[in-house]
Amino acid sequence: MLVSAAQTYQIDDSKGKAGRPRSDESHRAILDATRRLLTHMPVHKLSVEAIAKKAGVGKTTIYRWWPNKQAVVMDAVFSQPAFLNILPASATAFEGIKVQIEKLLRQLAGKNGRMVAEILGEAQGDMEALKSFSQGFFQERYDALARYLSEGKDSGEFRADLDMESAIDLIMGPIFFRLITGQDFDPAFEKNLIDSLRRGLSA
Amino acid sequence: MLVSAAQTYQIDDSKGKAGRPRSDESHRAILDATRRLLTHMPVHKLSVEAIAKKAGVGKTTIYRWWPNKQAVVMDAVFSQPAFLNILPASATAFEGIKVQIEKLLRQLAGKNGRMVAEILGEAQGDMEALKSFSQGFFQERYDALARYLSEGKDSGEFRADLDMESAIDLIMGPIFFRLITGQDFDPAFEKNLIDSLRRGLSA
Amino acid sequence: MLVSAAQTYQIDDSKGKAGRPRSDESHRAILDATRRLLTHMPVHKLSVEAIAKKAGVGKTTIYRWWPNKQAVVMDAVFSQPAFLNILPASATAFEGIKVQIEKLLRQLAGKNGRMVAEILGEAQGDMEALKSFSQGFFQERYDALARYLSEGKDSGEFRADLDMESAIDLIMGPIFFRLITGQDFDPAFEKNLIDSLRRGLSA
Amino acid sequence: MLVSAAQTYQIDDSKGKAGRPRSDESHRAILDATRRLLTHMPVHKLSVEAIAKKAGVGKTTIYRWWPNKQAVVMDAVFSQPAFLNILPASATAFEGIKVQIEKLLRQLAGKNGRMVAEILGEAQGDMEALKSFSQGFFQERYDALARYLSEGKDSGEFRADLDMESAIDLIMGPIFFRLITGQDFDPAFEKNLIDSLRRGLSA
DNA sequence: GGGTAACCGAGACGGTACGTCTAGTCTTTAA
DNA sequence: TTAAAGACTAGACGTACCGTCTCGGTTACCC
């Protein structure tokens, strides 16, 4: 099974270690509370204290498992089932890319999209956080696209001189540009993006 | 005279009003101090108090002329000469777009790019700030691109069925995607972007 | 006029300085809240946060004027009118000492005595605090006693070989011993102390 | 054998109970670590966690045998051999009191005195702790003095109208007054105290 | 000699308070 | 009227302990 790499901070009781084991319940409560609070307020208005209170948990417990607010929020948002990225096999490489785009647009619509934008925003100015965000969210989507592009090039479906990295920028760029400039994804945008990519990638 | 619209909070002493006149020197000192401090630290670590101290200015003076930290920072960064967007006339519409892209990439390289990314990042989660950012930075670049696109469509240089808004997303998207994901702009990226656009826009 | 040296942190607006002047109201509110809270709980259960909340004041304001909880509490307790130490002139030196003892016993009876004991207790293990306590509370009582003892020696009312410092220990010692061991001051104790001193000091 | 009543929390393995027996070694390690740490820091800076770590012991083990930090510290300090209070028989009642005073002054000089002062200080504001301190430290010294005073009254060595309780306050008071006000015991103080008591007690 | 019960170390838990920091506002004197 | 200075309320930060709890494991006694 392909599980989201976003679940960065997982519980691991495999080792028979001494000491009281980590409370699975607290862990869930923290993530739940974070998600719940984020529906009412933007990330920068969310405080660790508020999470602790809402989750019925000591602040220490949060700081024991996550280094800062960012990490908790990323974990809370990205570990949602809606952000799982399991994709069906597709007939053609371009079909795969198209499905990936459609899925991403659905994931980034509405509240969840705002949350992602805010997390990405807060990560600017902190390279560590930015790397962490990339690993938690972009990596698997990037990999999936890369796989399709590579397949398409090999099969002759796509242009032979295609630069993979730039192609990914061309796919993801417009989506995130609209996200961070606060414009929503209307059907016209989706259609135009896909049409444009079809023209740009095809052999 | 064509002055950058980024200078949102301009001095206007045209009226002969009573009372002590606004100190032009303080105004400059504030923006200078802000710029100076931003070379050492990210936006979110910059405090208004630090600006005031460095500028030798009361905090009140800052809040009298700018509504909040965001506004000061935007003003300080966008009013730099490097961010002026005066472009030469160009032979073809595509040439105009190409020059605009090249200029933008130069503006967003290095420290200035980081600052823009951080400002844009901080504006997520605050629709007011986001709108303000758009007006201060995107608007004139957006307008310029729209002008070229329109010209190109009219002259038959570009496809007749071109959707202007989507076209702009395709141009700006990849650039800002690389910016906010922390990747820098290598020559390959620039070349690939322009080539891809040439293919996508041409009739 | 003889004013208690306990009011260590006084407001002084004599200089015409720039900037918003210190808020007399906040100052009073902090001290009031502290006193009020101390009637319900011992010093070590009192938190600066609670004082700030009760006084309707920012925590910063407290920390701006007092270095820590100790200092606030000392100021609050010792600046009470009941702790003023104005004593009438007395016919004989011994009479002066007797009145001083009676006054001190009245000041240290009940809740106020407990507060003083707790403050003194908390100051153990922090030489700075201990010195501060001595200056705030002991000094003037010590001085008063020293004055009477000196007068009595000079006039021949007291023994010529009297050691002043030891004499003060003999006077204050029993009182504070009962205070810190949690015994209250019954009339028998008062009478016995004074009788004993009369015997011990007289020529 | 006369053992200090200070050893409040003694090991008692007399009953043949089931289960793992209490670890004598841990017990010693805890008290040792506490004493060792107290030479470097005041009582209120000492944490149970630090004791546990230094002693190589679980926090649980400490809390199983002592109800709180206070109790551990009292046990650690008062169970030291130096605090044993075995006194030789004395020719006269006053001689007995004199020896008791001398011993006490020696016990309370230096670091040990500071520790006692801090323990007594922390006990202010907690009547339970204060009672516990009295039983652990004062009781036997109080009893010894009471015995001598009673003997002296019976034998006519002391005044017949002597109030025992007040007399003890007069003896202990000056000593603890100097202790808690941070003054040390110089020879002059000792001589003056004893001389004064001689005058005050004698028939 | 197997069962059981109290002990042990480790360390996570819910809490509370600390003292610091910043935002944005308010109030004074000086220019 | 504006400026500089700086005090103000509000509230989050991340750290340190408290005393409790829950593990896996270790000894003794008791049957």
Tab-separated table of C-alpha atoms in Angstrom, chain A:
chain	number	residue	atom	x	y	z
A	1	MET	CA	0.000	0.000	0.000
A	2	LEU	CA	1.127	3.472	-0.780
A	3	VAL	CA	0.826	5.602	2.329
A	4	SER	CA	1.327	9.336	2.423
A	5	ALA	CA	4.812	10.332	3.437
A	6	ALA	CA	3.164	13.282	5.136
A	7	GLN	CA	2.656	11.275	8.296
A	8	THR	CA	6.071	12.321	9.444
A	9	TYR	CA	5.653	11.751	13.117
A	10	GLN	CA	4.387	8.253	13.518
A	11	ILE	CA	3.991	6.189	16.612
A	12	ASP	CA	6.383	3.325	16.814
A	13	ASP	CA	6.062	0.949	19.726
A	14	SER	CA	7.782	-1.897	18.014
A	15	LYS	CA	10.715	-1.812	20.404
A	16	GLY	CA	10.001	-3.087	23.913
A	17	LYS	CA	11.339	0.012	25.619
A	18	ALA	CA	11.080	0.927	29.267
A	19	GLY	CA	8.936	3.789	30.403
A	20	ARG	CA	5.340	4.644	29.884
A	21	PRO	CA	4.483	4.222	26.222
A	22	ARG	CA	3.400	7.160	24.144
A	23	SER	CA	-0.294	7.841	24.368
A	24	ASP	CA	-1.934	7.116	21.053
A	25	GLU	CA	-5.042	8.859	22.266
A	26	SER	CA	-3.259	12.127	23.029
A	27	HIS	CA	-1.588	11.978	19.652
A	28	ARG	CA	-4.905	11.680	17.893
A	29	ALA	CA	-6.501	14.335	20.088
A	30	ILE	CA	-3.765	16.824	19.244
A	31	LEU	CA	-4.088	16.309	15.509
A	32	ASP	CA	-7.865	16.391	15.707
A	33	ALA	CA	-7.910	19.578	17.716
A	34	THR	CA	-5.494	21.190	15.300
A	35	ARG	CA	-7.657	20.331	12.302
A	36	ARG	CA	-10.790	21.454	14.087
A	37	LEU	CA	-9.253	24.805	15.061
A	38	LEU	CA	-7.850	25.410	11.593
A	39	THR	CA	-11.353	25.433	10.142
A	40	HIS	CA	-12.090	28.509	12.248
A	41	MET	CA	-8.836	30.438	11.984
A	42	PRO	CA	-5.736	30.848	9.837
A	43	VAL	CA	-2.522	29.110	10.805
A	44	HIS	CA	-0.847	32.211	12.174
A	45	LYS	CA	-3.697	32.804	14.610
A	46	LEU	CA	-3.524	29.263	15.872
A	47	SER	CA	-1.544	28.859	19.063
A	48	VAL	CA	-0.003	25.782	20.553
A	49	GLU	CA	-1.698	26.705	23.798
A	50	ALA	CA	-5.088	26.608	22.092
A	51	ILE	CA	-4.355	23.200	20.617
A	52	ALA	CA	-3.294	21.861	23.998
A	53	LYS	CA	-6.403	23.196	25.672
A	54	LYS	CA	-8.783	21.932	23.003
A	55	ALA	CA	-7.101	18.533	22.953
A	56	GLY	CA	-7.117	18.288	26.746
A	57	VAL	CA	-3.399	17.771	26.707
A	58	GLY	CA	-0.375	19.379	28.320
A	59	LYS	CA	1.639	21.734	26.184
A	60	THR	CA	4.680	19.653	27.035
A	61	THR	CA	3.193	16.657	25.298
A	62	ILE	CA	2.948	18.597	22.072
A	63	TYR	CA	6.478	19.913	22.287
A	64	ARG	CA	7.741	16.440	23.143
A	65	TRP	CA	6.686	15.089	19.766
A	66	TRP	CA	6.732	18.054	17.417
A	67	PRO	CA	9.412	20.718	17.379
A	68	ASN	CA	7.024	23.607	16.771
A	69	LYS	CA	3.598	24.690	15.634
A	70	GLN	CA	4.480	24.289	11.947
A	71	ALA	CA	5.223	20.621	12.339
A	72	VAL	CA	1.994	19.905	14.188
A	73	VAL	CA	-0.032	21.713	11.581
A	74	MET	CA	1.680	19.986	8.695
A	75	ASP	CA	1.140	16.638	10.324
A	76	ALA	CA	-2.496	17.409	11.079
A	77	VAL	CA	-3.337	18.623	7.601
A	78	PHE	CA	-1.326	16.220	5.494
A	79	SER	CA	-2.287	13.089	7.391
A	80	GLN	CA	-5.928	13.575	6.451
A	81	PRO	CA	-7.275	10.794	4.232
A	82	ALA	CA	-8.230	13.404	1.659
A	83	PHE	CA	-4.548	14.051	1.075
A	84	LEU	CA	-3.700	10.460	0.345
A	85	ASN	CA	-2.371	10.225	-3.159
A	86	ILE	CA	-3.243	6.755	-4.357
A	87	LEU	CA	-3.811	6.896	-8.098
A	88	PRO	CA	-5.248	4.290	-10.393
A	89	ALA	CA	-3.229	2.862	-13.240
A	90	SER	CA	-3.819	4.826	-16.404
A	91	ALA	CA	-3.933	3.931	-20.088
A	92	THR	CA	-1.551	6.650	-21.264
A	93	ALA	CA	1.084	8.774	-19.585
A	94	PHE	CA	-0.841	11.931	-20.310
A	95	GLU	CA	-3.976	10.412	-18.841
A	96	GLY	CA	-2.020	9.748	-15.650
A	97	ILE	CA	-0.856	13.349	-15.474
A	98	LYS	CA	-4.380	14.565	-16.144
A	99	VAL	CA	-5.792	12.474	-13.302
A	100	GLN	CA	-3.038	13.662	-10.987
A	101	ILE	CA	-3.875	17.277	-11.774
A	102	GLU	CA	-7.576	16.728	-11.283
A	103	LYS	CA	-6.953	15.047	-7.954
A	104	LEU	CA	-4.639	17.843	-6.818
A	105	LEU	CA	-7.155	20.508	-7.796
A	106	ARG	CA	-9.820	18.718	-5.794
A	107	GLN	CA	-7.499	18.457	-2.798
A	108	LEU	CA	-6.600	22.126	-2.930
A	109	ALA	CA	-10.118	23.428	-3.351
A	110	GLY	CA	-11.827	25.075	-0.401
A	111	LYS	CA	-10.560	25.126	3.171
A	112	ASN	CA	-7.880	22.517	2.673
A	113	GLY	CA	-6.321	24.569	-0.085
A	114	ARG	CA	-6.214	27.631	2.142
A	115	MET	CA	-4.517	25.591	4.855
A	116	VAL	CA	-1.879	24.315	2.462
A	117	ALA	CA	-1.265	27.832	1.198
A	118	GLU	CA	-0.874	29.133	4.726
A	119	ILE	CA	1.484	26.345	5.712
A	120	LEU	CA	3.560	26.923	2.616
A	121	GLY	CA	3.475	30.633	3.347
A	122	GLU	CA	4.659	30.287	6.916
A	123	ALA	CA	7.464	28.048	5.695
A	124	GLN	CA	8.942	30.857	3.620
A	125	GLY	CA	11.784	32.395	5.559
A	126	ASP	CA	12.643	29.109	7.242
A	127	MET	CA	14.514	26.801	4.925
A	128	GLU	CA	14.178	23.902	7.318
A	129	ALA	CA	10.414	24.199	7.329
A	130	LEU	CA	10.361	24.596	3.579
A	131	LYS	CA	12.300	21.373	3.113
A	132	SER	CA	10.002	19.655	5.533
A	133	PHE	CA	6.985	20.874	3.598
A	134	SER	CA	8.458	19.664	0.341
A	135	GLN	CA	9.046	16.228	1.741
A	136	GLY	CA	5.651	16.068	3.352
A	137	PHE	CA	3.579	17.280	0.467
A	138	PHE	CA	5.400	17.753	-2.815
A	139	GLN	CA	7.641	14.741	-2.886
A	140	GLU	CA	5.144	12.047	-3.723
A	141	ARG	CA	3.242	14.200	-6.179
A	142	TYR	CA	6.507	15.170	-7.809
A	143	ASP	CA	7.552	11.521	-7.994
A	144	ALA	CA	4.260	10.472	-9.504
A	145	LEU	CA	4.514	13.113	-12.215
A	146	ALA	CA	8.121	12.213	-12.877
A	147	ARG	CA	7.109	8.590	-13.346
A	148	TYR	CA	4.444	9.454	-15.895
A	149	LEU	CA	6.721	11.845	-17.754
A	150	SER	CA	9.467	9.268	-17.922
A	151	GLU	CA	7.045	6.631	-19.200
A	152	GLY	CA	5.684	9.002	-21.814
A	153	LYS	CA	9.130	9.897	-23.038
A	154	ASP	CA	10.162	6.255	-23.254
A	155	SER	CA	7.017	5.251	-25.138
A	156	GLY	CA	7.291	8.121	-27.580
A	157	GLU	CA	4.054	9.647	-26.314
A	158	PHE	CA	5.913	12.801	-25.240
A	159	ARG	CA	8.598	14.864	-26.945
A	160	ALA	CA	12.033	13.312	-26.714
A	161	ASP	CA	13.743	16.563	-25.755
A	162	LEU	CA	11.432	17.141	-22.794
A	163	ASP	CA	13.177	18.451	-19.662
A	164	MET	CA	11.522	16.662	-16.785
A	165	GLU	CA	12.150	19.212	-14.082
A	166	SER	CA	10.873	22.086	-16.161
A	167	ALA	CA	7.844	20.064	-17.180
A	168	ILE	CA	6.916	19.590	-13.573
A	169	ASP	CA	7.266	23.322	-12.986
A	170	LEU	CA	4.912	23.895	-15.891
A	171	ILE	CA	2.342	21.529	-14.395
A	172	MET	CA	2.494	22.497	-10.740
A	173	GLY	CA	3.333	26.163	-11.233
A	174	PRO	CA	-0.001	27.467	-12.488
A	175	ILE	CA	-1.888	25.508	-9.832
A	176	PHE	CA	0.122	26.870	-6.932
A	177	PHE	CA	0.215	30.312	-8.478
A	178	ARG	CA	-3.557	30.504	-8.325
A	179	LEU	CA	-3.522	29.012	-4.845
A	180	ILE	CA	-1.134	31.553	-3.347
A	181	THR	CA	-2.648	34.515	-5.150
A	182	GLY	CA	-6.026	33.641	-3.682
A	183	GLN	CA	-7.794	32.797	-6.927
A	184	ASP	CA	-9.911	29.678	-6.956
A	185	PHE	CA	-9.834	26.911	-9.530
A	186	ASP	CA	-12.670	27.387	-11.986
A	187	PRO	CA	-13.392	24.777	-14.668
A	188	ALA	CA	-12.000	27.043	-17.370
A	189	PHE	CA	-8.630	27.133	-15.639
A	190	GLU	CA	-8.564	23.368	-15.363
A	191	LYS	CA	-9.473	22.868	-19.023
A	192	ASN	CA	-6.978	25.443	-20.272
A	193	LEU	CA	-4.178	24.045	-18.142
A	194	ILE	CA	-4.722	20.517	-19.405
A	195	ASP	CA	-5.098	21.597	-23.016
A	196	SER	CA	-1.977	23.643	-22.812
A	197	LEU	CA	-0.032	20.767	-21.300
A	198	ARG	CA	-1.280	18.397	-23.970
A	199	ARG	CA	0.090	20.717	-26.624
A	200	GLY	CA	3.331	21.277	-24.763
A	201	LEU	CA	4.171	17.683	-23.921
A	202	SER	CA	3.045	15.747	-26.966
A	203	ALA	CA	5.555	14.505	-29.476
